Short mmCIF file of C-alpha atoms in Angstrom, two decimals:
data_model
loop_
_atom_site.label_atom_id
_atom_site.label_comp_id
_atom_site.label_asym_id
_atom_site.label_seq_id
_atom_site.Cartn_x
_atom_site.Cartn_y
_atom_site.Cartn_z
CA UNK U 7 34.21 -37.55 -31.79
CA UNK U 8 32.12 -38.28 -34.82
CA UNK U 9 29.93 -35.78 -36.53
CA UNK U 10 27.57 -36.78 -39.33
CA UNK U 11 25.06 -35.00 -41.45
CA UNK U 12 21.97 -37.10 -42.07
CA UNK U 13 18.32 -37.30 -42.69
CA UNK U 14 18.40 -40.55 -40.79
CA UNK U 15 18.94 -44.00 -41.92
CA UNK U 16 15.92 -45.74 -42.95
CA UNK U 17 14.54 -42.59 -42.10
CA UNK U 18 16.84 -41.57 -45.04
CA UNK U 19 20.47 -41.22 -44.08
CA UNK U 20 23.20 -39.34 -45.83
CA UNK U 21 26.64 -38.77 -44.36
CA UNK U 22 29.23 -36.02 -44.39
CA UNK U 23 32.61 -35.56 -42.77
CA UNK U 24 31.60 -32.46 -40.83
CA UNK U 25 28.63 -30.36 -39.85
CA UNK U 26 29.32 -27.86 -42.59
CA UNK U 27 27.60 -30.09 -45.15
CA UNK U 28 24.00 -29.83 -43.97
CA UNK U 29 20.56 -30.31 -45.47
CA UNK U 30 19.05 -26.83 -45.45
CA UNK U 31 15.67 -25.55 -46.61
CA UNK U 32 13.96 -22.20 -46.20
CA UNK U 33 10.37 -21.78 -45.04
CA UNK U 34 9.34 -18.15 -45.04
CA UNK U 35 11.31 -16.53 -42.26
CA UNK U 36 12.67 -19.84 -40.95
CA UNK U 37 15.61 -21.91 -42.15
CA UNK U 38 15.93 -25.52 -40.93
CA UNK U 39 19.28 -27.32 -40.87
CA UNK U 40 19.82 -30.93 -39.79
CA UNK U 41 22.93 -32.79 -38.69
CA UNK U 42 23.79 -35.66 -36.36
CA UNK U 43 26.33 -36.15 -33.59
CA UNK U 44 27.50 -39.61 -32.53
CA UNK U 45 28.18 -40.54 -28.91
CA UNK U 46 31.39 -42.31 -27.88
CA UNK U 47 30.14 -45.27 -25.75
CA UNK U 48 33.56 -45.92 -24.18
CA UNK U 49 33.42 -49.67 -24.93
CA UNK U 50 29.98 -49.96 -23.32
CA UNK U 51 26.87 -51.26 -25.07
CA UNK U 52 24.29 -48.52 -24.48
CA UNK U 53 20.62 -49.27 -23.88
CA UNK U 54 18.65 -48.30 -26.99
CA UNK U 55 15.81 -50.82 -26.91
CA UNK U 56 13.52 -48.69 -24.73
CA UNK U 57 12.95 -46.00 -27.34
CA UNK U 58 14.31 -43.41 -24.84
CA UNK U 59 11.12 -43.62 -22.76
CA UNK U 60 13.29 -43.97 -19.64
CA UNK U 61 15.42 -40.91 -20.35
CA UNK U 62 15.76 -37.30 -19.24
CA UNK U 63 18.21 -34.40 -19.35
CA UNK U 64 19.80 -32.27 -16.68
CA UNK U 65 18.39 -28.77 -16.26
CA UNK U 66 21.34 -27.20 -18.12
CA UNK U 67 21.11 -29.91 -20.83
CA UNK U 68 24.70 -30.96 -20.36
CA UNK U 69 23.78 -34.49 -19.35
CA UNK U 70 21.48 -37.07 -20.89
CA UNK U 71 20.33 -39.75 -18.45
CA UNK U 72 19.32 -43.07 -19.99
CA UNK U 73 17.99 -45.74 -17.62
CA UNK U 74 18.32 -49.39 -18.59
CA UNK U 75 15.39 -50.90 -16.71
CA UNK U 76 16.36 -54.46 -17.66
CA UNK U 77 19.44 -54.42 -15.42
CA UNK U 78 18.84 -51.22 -13.37
CA UNK U 79 21.76 -49.26 -14.80
CA UNK U 80 21.82 -45.50 -15.42
CA UNK U 81 23.91 -44.31 -18.35
CA UNK U 82 25.17 -40.74 -17.90
CA UNK U 83 25.99 -39.12 -21.26
CA UNK U 84 27.98 -35.88 -21.40
CA UNK U 85 26.41 -33.96 -24.28
CA UNK U 86 29.16 -31.35 -24.30
CA UNK U 87 31.89 -33.96 -24.77
CA UNK U 88 29.61 -36.33 -26.73
CA UNK U 89 30.66 -39.35 -24.70
CA UNK U 90 29.51 -41.73 -22.01
CA UNK U 91 30.77 -40.27 -18.74
CA UNK U 92 29.85 -43.08 -16.39
CA UNK U 93 27.47 -45.94 -15.67
CA UNK U 94 25.70 -46.07 -12.31
CA UNK U 95 24.34 -49.37 -10.97
CA UNK U 96 21.02 -49.25 -9.11
CA UNK U 97 19.60 -52.04 -6.98
CA UNK U 98 16.25 -53.64 -7.81
CA UNK U 99 15.57 -54.92 -4.29
CA UNK U 100 16.49 -53.93 -0.76
CA UNK U 101 16.51 -50.53 1.00
CA UNK U 102 17.90 -48.80 -2.10
CA UNK U 103 15.85 -50.83 -4.57
CA UNK U 104 14.01 -49.32 -7.51
CA UNK U 105 11.38 -52.06 -7.38
CA UNK U 106 10.22 -54.49 -10.02
CA UNK U 107 9.37 -52.06 -12.80
CA UNK U 108 10.25 -48.40 -13.29
CA UNK U 109 7.64 -46.54 -15.30
CA UNK U 110 9.51 -43.27 -15.87
CA UNK U 111 12.42 -41.18 -14.63
CA UNK U 112 12.59 -37.39 -14.24
CA UNK U 113 15.57 -35.23 -13.35
CA UNK U 114 14.78 -33.12 -10.27
CA UNK U 115 17.96 -31.09 -10.00
CA UNK U 116 20.64 -31.28 -7.30
CA UNK U 117 21.85 -34.54 -8.82
CA UNK U 118 18.65 -36.43 -8.06
CA UNK U 119 16.13 -38.42 -10.11
CA UNK U 120 12.46 -39.14 -9.53
CA UNK U 121 11.58 -42.78 -10.28
CA UNK U 122 7.87 -43.53 -10.69
CA UNK U 123 6.15 -46.89 -10.94
CA UNK U 124 2.58 -48.18 -10.58
CA UNK U 125 2.50 -47.61 -6.81
CA UNK U 126 5.88 -46.24 -5.76
CA UNK U 127 7.27 -42.73 -6.17
CA UNK U 128 10.88 -42.38 -5.07
CA UNK U 129 13.86 -40.03 -5.29
CA UNK U 130 17.36 -41.38 -5.87
CA UNK U 131 20.70 -39.63 -6.13
CA UNK U 132 23.06 -40.22 -9.04
CA UNK U 133 25.03 -42.76 -7.03
CA UNK U 134 22.14 -45.19 -6.69
CA UNK U 135 21.07 -44.27 -3.17
CA UNK U 136 17.41 -43.78 -2.27
CA UNK U 137 16.68 -40.38 -0.72
CA UNK U 138 12.89 -40.39 -0.34
CA UNK U 139 10.09 -42.91 -0.88
CA UNK U 140 6.30 -42.60 -1.23
CA UNK U 141 3.67 -45.18 -2.11
CA UNK U 142 -0.03 -45.22 -2.96
CA UNK U 143 -0.37 -48.93 -2.21
CA UNK U 144 -2.71 -49.63 0.72
CA UNK U 145 -2.76 -45.92 1.65
CA UNK U 146 -5.93 -43.89 2.23
CA UNK U 147 -6.18 -40.26 1.13
CA UNK U 148 -8.77 -37.62 1.98
CA UNK U 149 -10.62 -36.04 -0.93
CA UNK U 150 -10.67 -39.08 -3.19
CA UNK U 151 -8.93 -42.28 -4.20
CA UNK U 152 -7.93 -44.31 -7.20
CA UNK U 153 -10.72 -46.26 -8.84
CA UNK U 154 -10.57 -49.88 -9.88
CA UNK U 155 -8.29 -50.45 -12.87
CA UNK U 156 -6.94 -46.89 -12.55
CA UNK U 157 -3.30 -45.90 -12.64
CA UNK U 158 -1.16 -42.77 -12.57
CA UNK U 159 1.48 -44.06 -14.97
CA UNK U 160 3.46 -40.93 -15.88
CA UNK U 161 3.29 -38.40 -13.04
CA UNK U 162 5.73 -35.58 -12.40
CA UNK U 163 7.22 -34.19 -9.22
CA UNK U 164 8.23 -30.56 -8.65
CA UNK U 165 11.65 -30.32 -6.99
CA UNK U 166 10.33 -27.70 -4.53
CA UNK U 167 7.53 -30.07 -3.41
CA UNK U 168 9.01 -33.59 -3.25
CA UNK U 169 6.05 -34.71 -1.12
CA UNK U 170 3.63 -34.25 -4.00
CA UNK U 171 2.98 -35.75 -7.44
CA UNK U 172 0.75 -34.57 -10.30
CA UNK U 173 -0.39 -36.51 -13.34
CA UNK U 174 -3.21 -37.95 -15.43
CA UNK U 175 -5.33 -40.62 -13.78
CA UNK U 176 -6.15 -43.27 -16.38
CA UNK U 177 -8.98 -45.81 -16.18
CA UNK U 178 -8.47 -48.26 -19.01
CA UNK U 179 -11.67 -50.27 -18.81
CA UNK U 180 -14.17 -47.37 -18.81
CA UNK U 181 -12.04 -45.46 -20.12
CA UNK U 182 -11.63 -42.14 -18.25
CA UNK U 183 -8.86 -39.57 -17.88
CA UNK U 184 -8.62 -36.89 -15.19
CA UNK U 185 -6.20 -34.53 -13.49
CA UNK U 186 -4.86 -36.05 -10.26
CA UNK U 187 -2.71 -34.46 -7.55
CA UNK U 188 -1.53 -36.41 -4.50
CA UNK U 189 0.07 -34.83 -1.43
CA UNK U 190 1.77 -37.55 0.58
CA UNK U 191 2.56 -35.33 3.55
CA UNK U 192 -1.07 -34.19 3.94
CA UNK U 193 -2.55 -37.49 2.67
CA UNK U 194 -4.81 -35.58 0.27
CA UNK U 195 -6.11 -36.57 -3.16
CA UNK U 196 -7.37 -34.00 -5.67
CA UNK U 197 -9.18 -35.03 -8.87
CA UNK U 198 -10.44 -32.68 -11.59
CA UNK U 199 -12.16 -33.35 -14.89
CA UNK U 200 -10.50 -32.49 -18.21
CA UNK U 201 -13.33 -32.01 -20.74
CA UNK U 202 -10.99 -31.23 -23.64
CA UNK U 203 -9.46 -34.70 -23.20
CA UNK U 204 -12.81 -36.51 -23.45
CA UNK U 205 -11.89 -37.33 -27.04
CA UNK U 206 -9.56 -39.98 -25.61
CA UNK U 207 -12.60 -42.19 -24.97
CA UNK U 208 -13.19 -42.53 -28.70
CA UNK U 209 -9.71 -43.92 -29.34
CA UNK U 210 -9.51 -46.70 -26.78
CA UNK U 211 -10.11 -50.17 -28.13
CA UNK U 212 -9.31 -53.75 -27.26
CA UNK U 213 -8.02 -56.88 -28.96
CA UNK U 214 -9.76 -60.12 -28.09
CA UNK U 215 -6.94 -62.63 -28.73
CA UNK U 216 -4.54 -62.00 -27.13
CA UNK U 217 -6.38 -59.66 -24.77
CA UNK U 218 -4.80 -56.21 -25.08
CA UNK U 219 -6.02 -52.66 -24.37
CA UNK U 220 -4.94 -49.92 -26.78
CA UNK U 221 -5.11 -46.18 -26.19
CA UNK U 222 -3.61 -42.87 -27.34
CA UNK U 223 -0.31 -41.52 -26.11
CA UNK U 224 -0.19 -38.67 -23.63
CA UNK U 225 2.54 -36.78 -21.82
CA UNK U 226 3.30 -34.60 -18.82
CA UNK U 227 6.22 -32.31 -18.02
CA UNK U 228 7.20 -29.48 -15.70
CA UNK U 229 8.15 -26.12 -17.20
CA UNK U 230 9.05 -23.55 -14.57
CA UNK U 231 6.30 -23.65 -11.95
CA UNK U 232 3.73 -25.31 -14.21
CA UNK U 233 2.80 -28.83 -15.28
CA UNK U 234 1.97 -29.28 -18.97
CA UNK U 235 -0.45 -32.01 -20.13
CA UNK U 236 -1.01 -33.08 -23.73
CA UNK U 237 -2.46 -35.97 -25.74
CA UNK U 238 -1.60 -37.40 -29.14
CA UNK U 239 -5.07 -37.45 -30.74
CA UNK U 240 -5.95 -33.73 -30.44
CA UNK U 241 -4.28 -30.35 -30.03
CA UNK U 242 -5.62 -29.06 -26.64
CA UNK U 243 -3.07 -28.53 -23.88
CA UNK U 244 -3.75 -28.16 -20.17
CA UNK U 245 -1.40 -26.20 -17.93
CA UNK U 246 -1.51 -26.50 -14.14
CA UNK U 247 0.16 -23.65 -12.23
CA UNK U 248 1.52 -25.25 -9.06
CA UNK U 249 1.75 -22.26 -6.67
CA UNK U 250 -1.72 -20.89 -7.51
CA UNK U 251 -3.35 -24.35 -7.90
CA UNK U 252 -4.99 -23.17 -11.16
CA UNK U 253 -5.70 -25.45 -14.10
CA UNK U 254 -6.13 -23.76 -17.49
CA UNK U 255 -6.98 -24.97 -21.00
CA UNK U 256 -5.21 -23.87 -24.18
CA UNK U 257 -6.82 -25.06 -27.40
CA UNK U 258 -3.74 -24.51 -29.62
CA UNK U 259 -5.74 -25.43 -32.74
CA UNK U 260 -3.46 -25.57 -35.80
CA UNK U 261 -4.34 -24.29 -39.28
CA UNK U 262 -1.65 -26.20 -41.17
CA UNK U 263 -2.99 -29.63 -40.14
CA UNK U 264 -6.13 -31.11 -38.68
CA UNK U 265 -6.72 -30.26 -35.03
CA UNK U 266 -7.61 -33.83 -34.06
CA UNK U 267 -8.00 -37.35 -35.36
CA UNK U 268 -11.40 -37.83 -36.96
CA UNK U 269 -11.55 -41.49 -38.03
CA UNK U 270 -12.11 -43.60 -34.94
CA UNK U 271 -11.15 -47.22 -34.32
CA UNK U 272 -13.71 -49.96 -33.64
CA UNK U 273 -14.24 -50.77 -29.98
CA UNK U 274 -12.74 -54.21 -30.48
CA UNK U 275 -10.66 -56.20 -32.95
CA UNK U 276 -10.47 -59.97 -32.87
CA UNK U 277 -6.77 -60.59 -33.47
CA UNK U 278 -3.51 -59.14 -34.74
CA UNK U 279 -4.62 -59.36 -38.37
CA UNK U 280 -7.58 -57.07 -37.66
CA UNK U 281 -5.42 -54.85 -35.46
CA UNK U 282 -2.78 -53.96 -38.07
CA UNK U 283 -5.00 -51.92 -40.47
CA UNK U 284 -6.61 -50.13 -37.53
CA UNK U 285 -3.22 -49.21 -36.12
CA UNK U 286 -2.09 -47.97 -39.53
CA UNK U 287 -5.26 -45.92 -40.02
CA UNK U 288 -4.70 -44.16 -36.68
CA UNK U 289 -1.01 -43.48 -37.32
CA UNK U 290 -1.66 -42.05 -40.80
CA UNK U 291 -3.85 -39.38 -39.23
CA UNK U 292 -2.37 -36.42 -37.36
CA UNK U 293 -0.39 -37.20 -34.19
CA UNK U 294 0.50 -34.46 -31.70
CA UNK U 295 3.62 -34.58 -29.59
CA UNK U 296 4.26 -32.85 -26.28
CA UNK U 297 5.36 -29.18 -26.22
CA UNK U 298 8.91 -28.48 -25.03
CA UNK U 299 10.40 -25.18 -23.94
CA UNK U 300 13.15 -23.02 -25.44
CA UNK U 301 14.22 -20.69 -22.66
CA UNK U 302 16.48 -18.57 -24.87
CA UNK U 303 13.75 -17.82 -27.43
CA UNK U 304 10.91 -17.76 -24.90
CA UNK U 305 8.93 -20.24 -27.01
CA UNK U 306 7.38 -23.68 -26.90
CA UNK U 307 8.00 -26.05 -29.80
CA UNK U 308 5.61 -28.84 -30.69
CA UNK U 309 6.07 -31.52 -33.30
CA UNK U 310 3.15 -33.21 -35.02
CA UNK U 311 3.31 -35.83 -37.72
CA UNK U 312 1.52 -38.29 -39.98
CA UNK U 313 3.20 -41.63 -40.39
CA UNK U 314 4.00 -42.90 -43.88
CA UNK U 315 3.90 -46.63 -44.47
CA UNK U 316 5.81 -48.50 -47.21
CA UNK U 317 3.93 -49.23 -50.43
CA UNK U 318 4.80 -52.89 -50.12
CA UNK U 319 3.61 -54.09 -46.69
CA UNK U 320 5.95 -57.09 -46.91
CA UNK U 321 9.00 -54.87 -47.36
CA UNK U 322 11.06 -54.80 -44.13
CA UNK U 323 11.15 -51.28 -42.75
CA UNK U 324 11.88 -51.06 -39.01
CA UNK U 325 11.90 -47.26 -38.97
CA UNK U 326 8.88 -45.04 -38.59
CA UNK U 327 8.80 -42.60 -41.51
CA UNK U 328 6.57 -39.55 -41.32
CA UNK U 329 5.54 -36.17 -42.65
CA UNK U 330 6.58 -33.83 -39.85
CA UNK U 331 5.31 -30.40 -38.78
CA UNK U 332 6.62 -27.95 -36.19
CA UNK U 333 4.43 -25.47 -34.32
CA UNK U 334 5.86 -22.53 -32.39
CA UNK U 335 3.84 -21.31 -29.39
CA UNK U 336 4.41 -18.38 -27.06
CA UNK U 337 4.62 -18.71 -23.28
CA UNK U 338 0.81 -18.49 -23.11
CA UNK U 339 0.63 -21.52 -25.45
CA UNK U 340 -0.86 -19.47 -28.29
CA UNK U 341 0.32 -20.44 -31.76
CA UNK U 342 2.93 -18.12 -33.26
CA UNK U 343 3.66 -20.00 -36.50
CA UNK U 344 3.40 -23.44 -38.12
CA UNK U 345 5.79 -25.12 -40.54
CA UNK U 346 6.28 -28.35 -42.41
CA UNK U 347 9.78 -29.73 -41.80
CA UNK U 348 10.81 -31.78 -44.87
CA UNK U 349 14.39 -32.17 -43.60
CA UNK U 350 12.91 -34.59 -41.06
CA UNK U 351 11.17 -37.68 -42.41
CA UNK U 352 11.08 -39.70 -39.19
CA UNK U 353 8.98 -39.60 -36.03
CA UNK U 354 10.81 -37.34 -33.54
CA UNK U 355 11.60 -38.92 -30.17
CA UNK U 356 12.27 -37.07 -26.90
CA UNK U 357 13.13 -33.66 -28.41
CA UNK U 358 14.75 -30.99 -26.23
CA UNK U 359 16.54 -27.68 -26.78
CA UNK U 360 20.29 -27.35 -26.24
CA UNK U 361 22.66 -24.65 -27.50
CA UNK U 362 19.99 -23.08 -29.69
CA UNK U 363 19.07 -26.31 -31.53
CA UNK U 364 16.49 -29.06 -31.10
CA UNK U 365 18.19 -32.32 -30.15
CA UNK U 366 16.63 -35.77 -30.59
CA UNK U 367 18.25 -39.09 -29.58
CA UNK U 368 18.38 -41.74 -32.30
CA UNK U 369 19.45 -45.33 -32.66
CA UNK U 370 21.79 -45.55 -35.66
CA UNK U 371 22.74 -49.16 -36.29
CA UNK U 372 22.83 -49.86 -32.53
CA UNK U 373 24.88 -46.75 -31.78
CA UNK U 374 23.58 -43.72 -29.89
CA UNK U 375 23.44 -40.46 -31.79
CA UNK U 376 21.63 -37.14 -31.52
CA UNK U 377 19.97 -35.44 -34.48
CA UNK U 378 20.15 -31.65 -34.22
CA UNK U 379 17.57 -29.44 -35.90
CA UNK U 380 18.76 -25.83 -36.12
CA UNK U 381 16.19 -23.08 -36.72
CA UNK U 382 17.25 -19.70 -38.07
#
């Protein structure tokens, strides 16, 4: 087992022989400490090229599931032992196939995973066997339907209602974003408008050659009996309470940073040369990440950041450096406190709470590690 103390390579790395040598800074009533744990891959080459977009944790946070969509392999990491426990092969085709492209995976509990793609929504066990399958392709629903050029790319499924998915319907050409709920057993489709997310329209733009559509990031997750929705360009958060079918808005406007991006991109750029300064301009403004829950402290945490680019644009720098902030919110998603976090100078990826600390997976010279941020 390796244990390192860092502030992240390129994202500033410094090493120590144990976790006792940590970078620590005080901020009012909070003290942040940062260290890193390395994972023993057991002679396997772990999949790190996906930026952990195809990853999730078990409910108790013992296991980290990392899906390699290129060869349909699930890597099961034991976070208590800090080692790869096993690799599970999934089929792409056939009765147990995951299909051509997996958009996202979510842990459902009871050793099962929800795999979502453009049309298909399926549950698999941790041995590669398909348990349940739904599709929106060539299926009619009462109450509404998907529009042309619309997708539901990152939906979630509640383990108590495996016949139903909830997510953000995205129309890229218009562009439009709305709340969408689909019940496969009842063949019903529910769409609701999200006025606080209308700002997304101002940050969609296209590139002419090659033809590419660009848009802000957004996220969904299930916390308890609720679905949380957030976007990267502004602070508002929607929460959908599943049993009561109520959708509520929480503004969560910060005072430490701007509450939204203010400088908008043009509607179109001609090529990659015109795209690069626009992309930089958007990243240097405030970016909001998705809230995540700390059950022990009864709080949500939310990172936000502003990317920092190298002074010399020709200088190779594959890591995304940033000025990082952390907001604490209560269970009603009201802000409790806000803090700059100078011990982190990189863009956090897939943060979650385990053993009283915030864990974040990182790629350290093609090895899997987890940065731990401890808050006291």
